[in-house]
Amino acid sequence: MPSFSPEIADFWSASFAGDVLASADRFTVTVNPDLDDDSPAMVLHTAENGVRAVLSPTLAAALPPMAGEMLTEATLRQRLRNAGIVLNGADNLFYFTEADTAVLLRETSSDHVRALTPEDAAAFALFQGSASEEDLDAAYVELDHWLVYGAFDGDRLVCAASMYPWQERQIADLGVLTLASDRGRDHARKVVRAISRAAHERGYQPQYRCQLDNHASVALAGAAGLTLFGQWEAPSEEG
């Protein structure tokens, strides 16, 4: 199995810790009093542990066992739907393994890739104006995020990535966007590795998330040297 940083393993273990409500066949449901009732359920699938689900105490109390019914992943999902809990489509979770982190930290950035600052506001505004609303929403790359890196073609910003600390842990969530006219030129891979190296140097683990059917993003994660950790589901804000 891939070896990830203890920070990553500890975060997800703590997120799904709690009193065991059901456990069978690589499927475990726990009740965690620290889970926010605004987001009362999560599901995580990993190759190592199978499927884990966690519920808030309030939600668990509202989902009593039904006579003669065994709690399985399918029955839990049905009960969540009956309770009006709509889970977002699963996100792939990618991280650097410890071995790949060592390789990453030995690299240097390409000459056309660097950190962005407020002085790059004009170039960043032009970059955003050249991207579609759909791409901007999906990537969520902002100049005022905790870390921001970009790739330039001359004076023109063609790819940007940004990170922000995630859920009060030493994990930095990553978004990246390359202008449609400049894709296929290795910009995104170089920017992802540069910003990830900067995050590691500040004591953070880069986290790369994307939907399961976003094949281009999945391919980029692999090209950038990230390894799949698992798939995570949380309630939709529209649920």
Short mmCIF file of C-alpha atoms in Angstrom, two decimals, residues 3 8 28 40 43 111 145 147 159 164 190 213 225:
data_model
loop_
_atom_site.label_atom_id
_atom_site.label_comp_id
_atom_site.label_asym_id
_atom_site.label_seq_id
_atom_site.Cartn_x
_atom_site.Cartn_y
_atom_site.Cartn_z
CA SER A 3 2.76 5.27 2.38
CA ILE A 8 -3.11 12.64 6.22
CA THR A 28 -18.19 0.54 9.00
CA PRO A 40 -24.04 15.44 9.46
CA VAL A 43 -18.52 8.59 3.40
CA ASP A 111 11.96 29.64 -15.04
CA HIS A 145 -5.54 32.56 -1.26
CA LEU A 147 -0.46 30.30 -1.67
CA CYS A 159 -1.91 28.72 -15.75
CA TYR A 164 -5.74 27.36 1.31
CA LYS A 190 4.82 22.23 -13.35
CA ASP A 213 -15.56 11.71 -13.98
CA GLY A 225 3.13 12.70 -9.13
#
